[in-house]
Structure formats: C-alpha cells, structure tokens
Amino acid sequence: MTLPSKQLHNDNYIKNECLDPFIEWLKSDREYITRKGKGKGLLQGCNVKVYLWRAETQKNGQLHFHIIVDRWIDKDQIRWRWNQIVNRLGYVDRFRNVQLHKYRNGFSCTVEEIESQRKKLQDKLFQANKHNQLPKNIHPAVEHEFITAFKSGKKAFSVKKSAELAKCVLEYNYRKKVENNFTDPPSTQVIPIQNAKSVTAYVTKYISKSSEEIAPKLNDNQEFVATEEFGKLKKYIVNYRYELSLDGQEVKIETSRQEYKPRFETRKVTGRLWGRSDSLFGIKAFEAIYTYKLVEEPVYETRVENKKIFSHTITDLWGNESLKYEHRDVLVTDTHYKRQAYGIEDKVSWNYIDCLKNIIGKAQIDEATNKVGGSFVAFGGQVIPVYKKEEGKVKYQKHFMQENAPELYNEYLNHYGEIFKTLYA
C-alpha cells in the first residue's frame, strides 16, 4: 500500500492516521454492505483475525506498507478503503490535481514512462517462459498479444513492439483514470498466497529486508582499511601517494584518511518497522526445529614490526633530491578468518557450504557478492547464491541440498511447514 502523491507528513503520523484505521477496518466484523457513495456494494469490515505488517521506504523516499492477512479480500475493496483513508490527509486530492495538470491537453506520456513499462512487459514475458506458466495479472490492454507471444515460444518482444504495447498500457490506464475523474489511484497491489513456501518466503524477505548499500567509488590511489579502536571495528578510506626509493622501488605513502560512512539506496523508516495481530503474540516456538548461524568472523591480531619508513627529502648543492628513510617499530594488524557457529555446532552444514561453493562456482559467487556493497567486498564478505544457471535453466539450492545434504533438506522442509502452521494454525 503506497501514498498516491508526494509524502508530506512524517512516518509516525501516517502510521497513526492511515495504517492504524486501515487495520481496524480489516479487523472489524461488520460485514454489511455499503449502500451509498463510492463504496457502494462493498463490505464495511473484513473480519481479519491474523495479520502482519511491515513498513519500508522506496528509493524516492515515500513510505509504503506490506500486509499479510488470513483471508481473501476483494482487491477493489482494499484499494477503495485505503484511498478513502489516505485522503483524510489529502493524498488522493493532490494526486487528482497533478493528473489533471499532466493531462490538461489529453493523453500524453514521456519516453521514460514508456521505457519503464516496456521493461516490465519484457521481464514478465521472460519470467513466463522461464517458468512455463502464464502470469495471472496480465494487463487487459496487452493480454491478447502477450498470450500469443507466450504460446509461440517468444522470450521477448522486439523493442518496437514492446514500446507500442507499453504505450497501449499507459493509454488504457489513462482512460480508466478519466472514468473515475482521477479519484481512484492505483495505490494498492494484492498478491495471492499460493502455498506455504510463498508465504514464508514473502515474510522472510520483507521482515528481514534492509536497505542496500551504495557501493562507493574508489580512485586508483585509495583503498579500504579496517582498524580496531577501543574494541570496535572502524572503516576508513585511505589516500596514498607513490614515490621511488633510492633503490628504485615504488613506495606507497599514506597522505590522509577519512572515516567511511556508508550511504544507502533508501532512507530509514522513522518509528516502528512492523506489527502483528494479538493472535500472533505468545506463540511458542516449535521445538522440532533449531537454527544456527554459521559465519567466518574476522580475527584481528596486532603485532610490532620493524619497517623502513619514509622520513624526509634531502636536496644537495646541485639541486638533486633524494629520499631518506629510517627504521621504526610500527603496529601492524593481521586479519584472518575463523569459522564460528552460534547455536548448535553442525559439521554437516559446513560441509554443505563448502560443497555449495564448488557447485555454484567462483564467478557466480563473485557476481552476487559485488552487488552487496563496496565495504562488504573490501572486508572479505562473500555471498553464495541459492541457485545456479546451467544451459538456460535454473537449479535452486533445495535441489543441491536434497542431493548433497539430505539431513539439512529435511530440516528445510520442516522449517517451512512449521512456520506456516504458526501463522495459520
């Protein structure tokens, strides 16, 4: 659920004035039909008993919410009620004013809008072919062309064709907006729960999701350095310059350093990040499943080393410069990684991780790791993808686990099953 126009209120105010009333409406057991107004024919309450919500921000800074509920609710009913609530703060009215100005001379669209919609269509067709299944939410403006392309085995539209279809989608959306006088913005999206795997994957993804770090760009004379200060690990970007020693060797000399402060793609949410229904409080954790965290922790050891260090420059009577060095005892920090297990030590898991590294391959592991962030890579972090691409097909980790670690695979199945029972018991 999103705000249909630019956010003008702080996060906590929107949660109090919009999210809380919406959840109260979800929980209400008043199931009689509205007889008048825009909500005519829709239920006044949804009788939801179990729900879970998560707040996060988009790249444009706008607050939005993800909610999982325990029953089916008509998507039009959800959109109507959410728009009604957020318009108490004027968000639908401002959306309408913006749209009226944008389309003051009739339908029009920008190159950026066409390109964005074109990529969505291409991706949807690619995913349909990848999974050999038509998606359920094909846009009505392009439904015939999409189904025809899928049945003929096309993995992508031509650039020209996809641009034409994208414009059809945008124009169809415009006509729909005109029909309701721009008072029914598409501020909600409803996704059905298919099975236990889909709901647990969705919950895991959004409850544990954090903002991605923007990878910093380092110059040729810069590098990351980590030092332990008062028991805490600090990261720095260090600047160097290079000089030639008397014996012709290139010497790297530190000139300055600044503490590294990571930047992220989205801002932090103010206040509470997630909430749940009272029925989810007090549930005992299942005893059949245990979890453990396996990591390679950096261990820092400091030692004294006698090093040849640049001291000063001497100029002789003829103007020739020479570099002078002196030997000093300096503190050197060595870093090595030690495997640690929290919870229950399990050699089977470590063996499986080593096996998975060999299966996935260094190239794909490096590709996934580089997407995380510059500092993560610089300090030895590693991401092992849960799938492998082979000859155009994708093989997921559960298949590798089933073949190479059947004990873990059984835990994996029990884990999903128990979480589903916990949410929908």
Short mmCIF file of C-alpha atoms in Angstrom, two decimals:
data_model
loop_
_atom_site.label_atom_id
_atom_site.label_comp_id
_atom_site.label_asym_id
_atom_site.label_seq_id
_atom_site.Cartn_x
_atom_site.Cartn_y
_atom_site.Cartn_z
CA MET A 1 0.00 0.00 0.00
CA THR A 2 1.52 3.31 -1.10
CA LEU A 3 0.75 7.01 -0.91
CA PRO A 4 -0.71 8.20 -4.26
CA SER A 5 1.05 11.58 -4.07
CA LYS A 6 4.19 13.06 -2.51
CA GLN A 7 4.58 12.33 1.21
CA LEU A 8 4.02 15.49 3.25
CA HIS A 9 3.69 14.01 6.74
CA ASN A 10 6.21 12.17 8.90
CA ASP A 11 6.21 8.38 9.07
CA ASN A 12 4.72 8.06 12.54
CA TYR A 13 1.86 10.42 11.71
CA ILE A 14 0.96 8.38 8.61
CA LYS A 15 1.08 5.14 10.62
CA ASN A 16 -1.21 6.63 13.25
CA GLU A 17 -3.66 8.36 10.90
CA CYS A 18 -3.70 5.92 7.96
CA LEU A 19 -2.28 2.49 8.77
CA ASP A 20 -3.99 2.11 12.17
CA PRO A 21 -7.51 2.95 10.85
CA PHE A 22 -6.96 0.61 7.90
CA ILE A 23 -6.01 -2.26 10.22
CA GLU A 24 -9.05 -1.50 12.40
CA TRP A 25 -11.18 -1.80 9.27
CA LEU A 26 -9.53 -5.14 8.43
CA LYS A 27 -10.29 -6.46 11.92
CA SER A 28 -13.88 -5.20 12.01
CA ASP A 29 -16.57 -7.91 11.82
CA ARG A 30 -19.21 -5.56 10.39
CA GLU A 31 -19.87 -7.39 7.15
CA TYR A 32 -22.92 -5.48 5.98
CA ILE A 33 -22.93 -3.87 2.54
CA THR A 34 -22.40 -0.16 1.91
CA ARG A 35 -25.49 1.21 0.15
CA LYS A 36 -24.38 4.71 -0.87
CA GLY A 37 -21.33 6.59 -2.12
CA LYS A 38 -18.20 5.40 -3.92
CA GLY A 39 -18.00 2.29 -1.75
CA LYS A 40 -21.49 1.13 -2.69
CA GLY A 41 -21.71 -2.67 -2.68
CA LEU A 42 -18.51 -3.17 -0.65
CA LEU A 43 -18.21 -4.67 2.83
CA GLN A 44 -17.78 -2.43 5.88
CA GLY A 45 -15.48 -4.90 7.65
CA CYS A 46 -13.29 -7.87 6.75
CA ASN A 47 -13.23 -9.94 9.97
CA VAL A 48 -9.45 -10.48 9.75
CA LYS A 49 -8.08 -12.36 12.78
CA VAL A 50 -4.39 -12.74 11.85
CA TYR A 51 -2.26 -10.10 10.16
CA LEU A 52 1.36 -8.97 9.91
CA TRP A 53 2.54 -5.61 8.56
CA ARG A 54 5.93 -4.17 7.60
CA ALA A 55 6.81 -0.53 6.79
CA GLU A 56 9.61 0.45 4.42
CA THR A 57 10.59 3.29 2.13
CA GLN A 58 11.05 3.42 -1.63
CA LYS A 59 14.02 4.94 -3.45
CA ASN A 60 12.03 8.19 -3.82
CA GLY A 61 11.68 8.40 -0.03
CA GLN A 62 7.98 7.54 0.05
CA LEU A 63 6.69 5.37 2.90
CA HIS A 64 4.71 2.23 1.99
CA PHE A 65 3.42 -0.89 3.73
CA HIS A 66 3.26 -4.65 3.19
CA ILE A 67 0.44 -6.53 4.94
CA ILE A 68 -0.34 -10.25 5.09
CA VAL A 69 -3.85 -11.28 6.22
CA ASP A 70 -5.52 -14.61 6.88
CA ARG A 71 -8.41 -14.35 4.42
CA TRP A 72 -9.33 -13.31 0.90
CA ILE A 73 -10.45 -9.68 0.43
CA ASP A 74 -11.55 -8.18 -2.87
CA LYS A 75 -8.75 -6.04 -4.35
CA ASP A 76 -11.15 -3.24 -5.33
CA GLN A 77 -12.43 -3.11 -1.77
CA ILE A 78 -8.89 -2.80 -0.40
CA ARG A 79 -7.96 -0.01 -2.83
CA TRP A 80 -11.21 1.90 -2.19
CA ARG A 81 -10.80 1.80 1.60
CA TRP A 82 -7.08 2.71 1.58
CA ASN A 83 -7.68 5.66 -0.79
CA GLN A 84 -10.56 6.80 1.39
CA ILE A 85 -8.35 6.77 4.50
CA VAL A 86 -5.25 8.46 3.00
CA ASN A 87 -7.44 11.19 1.52
CA ARG A 88 -8.19 12.32 5.06
CA LEU A 89 -4.70 13.81 4.72
CA GLY A 90 -5.38 14.99 1.15
CA TYR A 91 -3.24 12.46 -0.76
CA VAL A 92 -5.91 11.46 -3.31
CA ASP A 93 -6.95 15.09 -3.90
CA ARG A 94 -3.33 16.05 -4.58
CA PHE A 95 -2.97 13.05 -6.91
CA ARG A 96 -6.04 14.26 -8.83
CA ASN A 97 -4.67 17.80 -9.16
CA VAL A 98 -1.36 16.51 -10.50
CA GLN A 99 -3.09 14.23 -13.03
CA LEU A 100 -5.45 16.98 -14.23
CA HIS A 101 -2.46 19.22 -14.89
CA LYS A 102 -0.47 16.44 -16.57
CA TYR A 103 -3.32 15.52 -18.95
CA ARG A 104 -4.69 19.03 -19.46
CA ASN A 105 -4.27 18.59 -23.23
CA GLY A 106 -5.38 14.95 -23.34
CA PHE A 107 -3.35 11.75 -23.19
CA SER A 108 0.43 12.03 -23.33
CA CYS A 109 3.36 10.05 -21.98
CA THR A 110 7.09 10.55 -21.62
CA VAL A 111 9.90 8.45 -23.07
CA GLU A 112 10.83 7.43 -19.51
CA GLU A 113 7.30 6.16 -18.80
CA ILE A 114 7.27 4.10 -22.00
CA GLU A 115 10.71 2.65 -21.27
CA SER A 116 9.74 1.73 -17.71
CA GLN A 117 6.54 -0.01 -18.83
CA ARG A 118 8.36 -1.66 -21.74
CA LYS A 119 10.91 -3.26 -19.40
CA LYS A 120 8.11 -4.57 -17.17
CA LEU A 121 6.43 -6.25 -20.14
CA GLN A 122 9.70 -7.78 -21.34
CA ASP A 123 10.51 -9.10 -17.88
CA LYS A 124 7.03 -10.56 -17.44
CA LEU A 125 7.27 -12.44 -20.75
CA PHE A 126 10.75 -13.69 -19.88
CA GLN A 127 9.57 -14.96 -16.48
CA ALA A 128 6.53 -16.62 -18.07
CA ASN A 129 8.79 -18.57 -20.44
CA LYS A 130 11.28 -19.33 -17.69
CA HIS A 131 8.60 -20.96 -15.51
CA ASN A 132 6.49 -22.14 -18.46
CA GLN A 133 3.38 -20.56 -16.94
CA LEU A 134 1.26 -17.57 -17.87
CA PRO A 135 1.06 -14.94 -15.11
CA LYS A 136 -2.37 -14.26 -13.63
CA ASN A 137 -2.09 -10.47 -13.73
CA ILE A 138 -1.63 -9.77 -17.44
CA HIS A 139 -2.69 -6.23 -18.25
CA PRO A 140 -6.00 -6.28 -20.21
CA ALA A 141 -4.62 -3.81 -22.78
CA VAL A 142 -1.98 -6.30 -23.97
CA GLU A 143 -3.50 -9.63 -22.92
CA HIS A 144 -4.06 -10.97 -26.46
CA GLU A 145 -0.55 -10.06 -27.72
CA PHE A 146 1.07 -11.41 -24.56
CA ILE A 147 -0.67 -14.79 -24.71
CA THR A 148 0.07 -15.10 -28.43
CA ALA A 149 3.77 -14.38 -27.87
CA PHE A 150 3.93 -16.85 -24.97
CA LYS A 151 2.28 -19.68 -26.92
CA SER A 152 4.60 -19.11 -29.87
CA GLY A 153 7.62 -19.53 -27.57
CA LYS A 154 8.89 -15.95 -27.75
CA LYS A 155 11.13 -14.97 -24.87
CA ALA A 156 10.95 -11.26 -25.64
CA PHE A 157 9.11 -8.73 -27.77
CA SER A 158 11.02 -6.63 -30.27
CA VAL A 159 11.96 -3.18 -29.00
CA LYS A 160 9.45 -1.54 -31.32
CA LYS A 161 6.64 -3.94 -30.41
CA SER A 162 7.26 -3.67 -26.67
CA ALA A 163 7.23 0.14 -26.93
CA GLU A 164 3.88 0.02 -28.76
CA LEU A 165 2.42 -2.28 -26.13
CA ALA A 166 3.78 -0.11 -23.35
CA LYS A 167 2.01 2.91 -24.84
CA CYS A 168 -1.22 0.89 -25.04
CA VAL A 169 -0.93 0.08 -21.33
CA LEU A 170 -0.35 3.73 -20.42
CA GLU A 171 -3.26 4.91 -22.56
CA TYR A 172 -5.56 2.23 -21.10
CA ASN A 173 -4.63 3.37 -17.59
CA TYR A 174 -5.32 6.96 -18.60
CA ARG A 175 -8.83 6.06 -19.83
CA LYS A 176 -9.55 4.29 -16.55
CA LYS A 177 -8.41 7.34 -14.58
CA VAL A 178 -10.66 9.60 -16.64
CA GLU A 179 -13.67 7.34 -15.96
CA ASN A 180 -13.41 7.93 -12.21
CA ASN A 181 -12.24 11.54 -12.55
CA PHE A 182 -8.75 10.69 -11.22
CA THR A 183 -10.15 9.85 -7.75
CA ASP A 184 -9.19 6.15 -7.67
CA PRO A 185 -5.36 6.00 -7.89
CA PRO A 186 -3.68 2.55 -8.08
CA SER A 187 -2.24 2.83 -4.57
CA THR A 188 -2.51 -0.88 -3.64
CA GLN A 189 -1.36 -4.19 -5.08
CA VAL A 190 -2.81 -7.54 -3.99
CA ILE A 191 -0.82 -10.78 -4.33
CA PRO A 192 -2.46 -14.16 -3.55
CA ILE A 193 -0.72 -16.65 -1.28
CA GLN A 194 -0.07 -19.79 -3.30
CA ASN A 195 1.40 -22.18 -0.71
CA ALA A 196 3.45 -22.47 2.46
CA LYS A 197 6.66 -21.73 0.56
CA SER A 198 5.33 -18.49 -0.93
CA VAL A 199 4.11 -17.05 2.37
CA THR A 200 7.25 -17.93 4.34
CA ALA A 201 9.47 -16.61 1.56
CA TYR A 202 7.45 -13.37 1.46
CA VAL A 203 7.56 -12.93 5.24
CA THR A 204 11.28 -13.69 5.40
CA LYS A 205 12.05 -11.29 2.55
CA TYR A 206 10.21 -8.26 3.87
CA ILE A 207 10.62 -8.68 7.63
CA SER A 208 14.39 -9.09 7.32
CA LYS A 209 14.86 -6.72 4.37
CA SER A 210 17.30 -3.87 4.82
CA SER A 211 18.37 -1.04 2.57
CA GLU A 212 21.12 -1.85 0.09
CA GLU A 213 24.39 -0.02 0.49
CA ILE A 214 25.51 2.19 -2.40
CA ALA A 215 28.95 0.96 -3.46
CA PRO A 216 31.49 3.78 -3.10
CA LYS A 217 33.79 4.61 -6.00
CA LEU A 218 37.46 4.48 -5.07
CA ASN A 219 40.20 6.21 -7.02
CA ASP A 220 43.39 4.39 -8.00
CA ASN A 221 45.20 5.94 -5.03
CA GLN A 222 42.53 4.93 -2.47
CA GLU A 223 41.67 1.76 -0.59
CA PHE A 224 39.58 0.50 2.33
CA VAL A 225 41.30 -0.10 5.64
CA ALA A 226 39.79 -1.58 8.82
CA THR A 227 41.24 -0.93 12.26
CA GLU A 228 40.12 -1.94 15.71
CA GLU A 229 39.74 1.05 18.02
CA PHE A 230 38.64 0.60 21.64
CA GLY A 231 37.16 -2.80 20.83
CA LYS A 232 35.18 -1.54 17.80
CA LEU A 233 35.91 -2.10 14.14
CA LYS A 234 36.17 1.16 12.18
CA LYS A 235 36.44 1.53 8.43
CA TYR A 236 38.41 4.20 6.61
CA ILE A 237 39.09 5.32 3.06
CA VAL A 238 42.83 5.92 2.91
CA ASN A 239 44.57 8.13 0.34
CA TYR A 240 48.07 7.27 -0.82
CA ARG A 241 50.79 8.73 -2.98
CA TYR A 242 53.64 6.78 -4.55
CA GLU A 243 57.35 7.67 -4.58
CA LEU A 244 60.50 5.93 -5.77
CA SER A 245 63.04 4.89 -3.18
CA LEU A 246 66.82 5.14 -3.67
CA ASP A 247 66.91 1.53 -4.84
CA GLY A 248 64.23 2.23 -7.47
CA GLN A 249 61.36 0.55 -5.62
CA GLU A 250 57.93 2.19 -5.61
CA VAL A 251 56.89 3.11 -2.06
CA LYS A 252 53.25 3.70 -1.04
CA ILE A 253 52.88 6.53 1.48
CA GLU A 254 49.64 7.35 3.29
CA THR A 255 48.70 11.03 2.93
CA SER A 256 45.29 11.18 4.60
CA ARG A 257 42.31 9.11 5.70
CA GLN A 258 38.63 9.74 6.39
CA GLU A 259 36.17 7.54 8.22
CA TYR A 260 33.93 5.61 5.85
CA LYS A 261 30.23 6.38 6.27
CA PRO A 262 28.07 4.08 4.14
CA ARG A 263 25.22 5.52 2.07
CA PHE A 264 22.07 3.57 1.30
CA GLU A 265 19.56 3.49 -1.55
CA THR A 266 16.57 4.17 0.72
CA ARG A 267 16.15 6.17 3.91
CA LYS A 268 15.33 4.63 7.27
CA VAL A 269 11.73 4.41 8.46
CA THR A 270 11.01 6.60 11.48
CA GLY A 271 9.46 4.71 14.37
CA ARG A 272 8.08 1.21 14.34
CA LEU A 273 9.02 -1.05 11.43
CA TRP A 274 6.48 -3.86 11.79
CA GLY A 275 3.49 -5.06 13.77
CA ARG A 276 1.23 -8.10 14.16
CA SER A 277 -2.16 -9.14 15.42
CA ASP A 278 -2.68 -10.09 19.08
CA SER A 279 -3.25 -13.68 17.98
CA LEU A 280 0.43 -13.92 16.97
CA PHE A 281 1.67 -12.94 20.45
CA GLY A 282 2.66 -15.66 22.89
CA ILE A 283 3.04 -18.42 20.30
CA LYS A 284 5.61 -20.92 21.48
CA ALA A 285 8.47 -21.61 19.12
CA PHE A 286 8.37 -25.10 17.69
CA GLU A 287 10.84 -27.42 19.38
CA ALA A 288 11.44 -29.76 16.48
CA ILE A 289 13.44 -27.19 14.55
CA TYR A 290 16.63 -25.48 15.65
CA THR A 291 18.53 -22.77 13.88
CA TYR A 292 22.17 -21.86 13.86
CA LYS A 293 24.23 -19.13 12.31
CA LEU A 294 27.44 -20.11 10.60
CA VAL A 295 29.87 -17.28 9.85
CA GLU A 296 33.51 -16.66 9.20
CA GLU A 297 34.38 -13.97 11.71
CA PRO A 298 37.39 -11.69 11.22
CA VAL A 299 40.02 -12.09 13.94
CA TYR A 300 42.44 -9.18 14.30
CA GLU A 301 45.91 -9.70 15.76
CA THR A 302 48.22 -6.75 16.39
CA ARG A 303 51.99 -7.16 16.35
CA VAL A 304 55.07 -4.92 16.28
CA GLU A 305 57.13 -4.95 13.09
CA ASN A 306 60.27 -3.04 12.23
CA LYS A 307 59.65 -1.26 8.93
CA LYS A 308 61.58 1.03 6.64
CA ILE A 309 59.54 4.24 6.54
CA PHE A 310 59.98 7.43 4.51
CA SER A 311 61.40 10.19 6.72
CA HIS A 312 62.24 13.28 4.66
CA THR A 313 63.70 14.60 1.41
CA ILE A 314 67.27 15.98 1.15
CA THR A 315 68.43 18.39 -1.60
CA ASP A 316 72.16 18.60 -2.36
CA LEU A 317 74.14 21.61 -3.63
CA TRP A 318 73.31 20.78 -7.23
CA GLY A 319 69.56 20.62 -6.59
CA ASN A 320 69.29 16.85 -6.70
CA GLU A 321 66.67 15.41 -4.36
CA SER A 322 66.97 12.12 -2.53
CA LEU A 323 64.57 10.31 -0.20
CA LYS A 324 65.69 9.40 3.28
CA TYR A 325 64.22 6.51 5.22
CA GLU A 326 64.53 5.30 8.77
CA HIS A 327 63.60 2.07 10.51
CA ARG A 328 60.81 2.28 13.06
CA ASP A 329 58.77 -0.15 15.11
CA VAL A 330 55.15 0.12 13.92
CA LEU A 331 51.95 -1.66 14.89
CA VAL A 332 50.66 -3.98 12.16
CA THR A 333 47.20 -5.56 12.25
CA ASP A 334 46.86 -9.01 10.68
CA THR A 335 43.40 -10.24 9.73
CA HIS A 336 42.41 -13.84 9.35
CA TYR A 337 39.00 -15.50 9.39
CA LYS A 338 37.84 -18.08 11.89
CA ARG A 339 34.75 -20.21 11.44
CA GLN A 340 32.27 -19.78 14.25
CA ALA A 341 28.94 -21.47 14.92
CA TYR A 342 26.21 -19.97 17.09
CA GLY A 343 23.51 -22.20 18.47
CA ILE A 344 24.26 -25.79 17.62
CA GLU A 345 27.59 -26.70 16.02
CA ASP A 346 26.91 -28.69 12.89
CA LYS A 347 29.73 -30.02 10.71
CA VAL A 348 27.15 -31.21 8.16
CA SER A 349 26.27 -27.57 7.46
CA TRP A 350 29.89 -26.52 6.98
CA ASN A 351 30.48 -29.45 4.63
CA TYR A 352 27.38 -28.46 2.68
CA ILE A 353 28.55 -24.83 2.40
CA ASP A 354 31.90 -25.98 1.01
CA CYS A 355 30.08 -28.28 -1.40
CA LEU A 356 27.77 -25.45 -2.48
CA LYS A 357 30.75 -23.18 -3.20
CA ASN A 358 32.18 -25.77 -5.57
CA ILE A 359 28.83 -26.30 -7.29
CA ILE A 360 27.97 -22.62 -7.78
CA GLY A 361 31.48 -21.62 -8.85
CA LYS A 362 33.66 -18.64 -8.09
CA ALA A 363 32.39 -16.48 -10.97
CA GLN A 364 28.75 -16.53 -9.85
CA ILE A 365 29.70 -16.10 -6.18
CA ASP A 366 31.82 -13.03 -7.03
CA GLU A 367 28.99 -11.59 -9.13
CA ALA A 368 26.50 -11.90 -6.25
CA THR A 369 28.99 -10.60 -3.68
CA ASN A 370 29.80 -7.46 -5.70
CA LYS A 371 26.12 -6.48 -5.70
CA VAL A 372 26.03 -6.18 -1.90
CA GLY A 373 28.26 -3.17 -1.43
CA GLY A 374 31.81 -1.91 -1.65
CA SER A 375 32.74 -2.22 2.02
CA PHE A 376 31.28 -5.72 2.26
CA VAL A 377 33.53 -6.85 -0.60
CA ALA A 378 36.57 -4.94 0.64
CA PHE A 379 36.47 -6.63 4.03
CA GLY A 380 36.17 -10.19 2.82
CA GLY A 381 32.38 -10.67 2.76
CA GLN A 382 31.03 -13.40 0.50
CA VAL A 383 27.55 -14.22 -0.81
CA ILE A 384 26.73 -17.70 -2.09
CA PRO A 385 23.73 -17.61 -4.48
CA VAL A 386 20.93 -20.11 -3.82
CA TYR A 387 20.67 -21.07 -7.47
CA LYS A 388 22.85 -21.89 -10.46
CA LYS A 389 22.25 -21.19 -14.14
CA GLU A 390 23.04 -24.07 -16.45
CA GLU A 391 22.24 -24.08 -20.16
CA GLY A 392 19.42 -21.56 -19.75
CA LYS A 393 17.86 -23.47 -16.85
CA VAL A 394 17.90 -22.54 -13.18
CA LYS A 395 18.65 -25.10 -10.47
CA TYR A 396 17.85 -23.94 -6.93
CA GLN A 397 19.63 -24.64 -3.66
CA LYS A 398 16.92 -27.00 -2.41
CA HIS A 399 17.89 -29.39 -5.23
CA PHE A 400 21.56 -29.24 -4.25
CA MET A 401 20.61 -29.71 -0.60
CA GLN A 402 18.44 -32.71 -1.39
CA GLU A 403 21.31 -34.34 -3.29
CA ASN A 404 24.27 -33.40 -1.06
CA ALA A 405 22.84 -32.86 2.45
CA PRO A 406 19.59 -34.83 2.94
CA GLU A 407 19.63 -34.12 6.70
CA LEU A 408 19.53 -30.37 6.07
CA TYR A 409 16.89 -30.84 3.39
CA ASN A 410 14.56 -32.49 5.88
CA GLU A 411 15.11 -29.58 8.28
CA TYR A 412 14.39 -27.17 5.42
CA LEU A 413 11.02 -28.83 4.73
CA ASN A 414 10.10 -28.93 8.41
CA HIS A 415 11.10 -25.27 8.80
CA TYR A 416 8.66 -24.07 6.11
CA GLY A 417 5.91 -26.36 7.36
CA GLU A 418 6.18 -25.24 10.99
CA ILE A 419 6.21 -21.53 10.11
CA PHE A 420 3.08 -22.00 8.02
CA LYS A 421 1.37 -23.77 10.92
CA THR A 422 2.43 -20.97 13.26
CA LEU A 423 0.91 -18.28 11.03
CA TYR A 424 -2.27 -20.12 10.04
CA ALA A 425 -2.96 -22.53 12.93
#
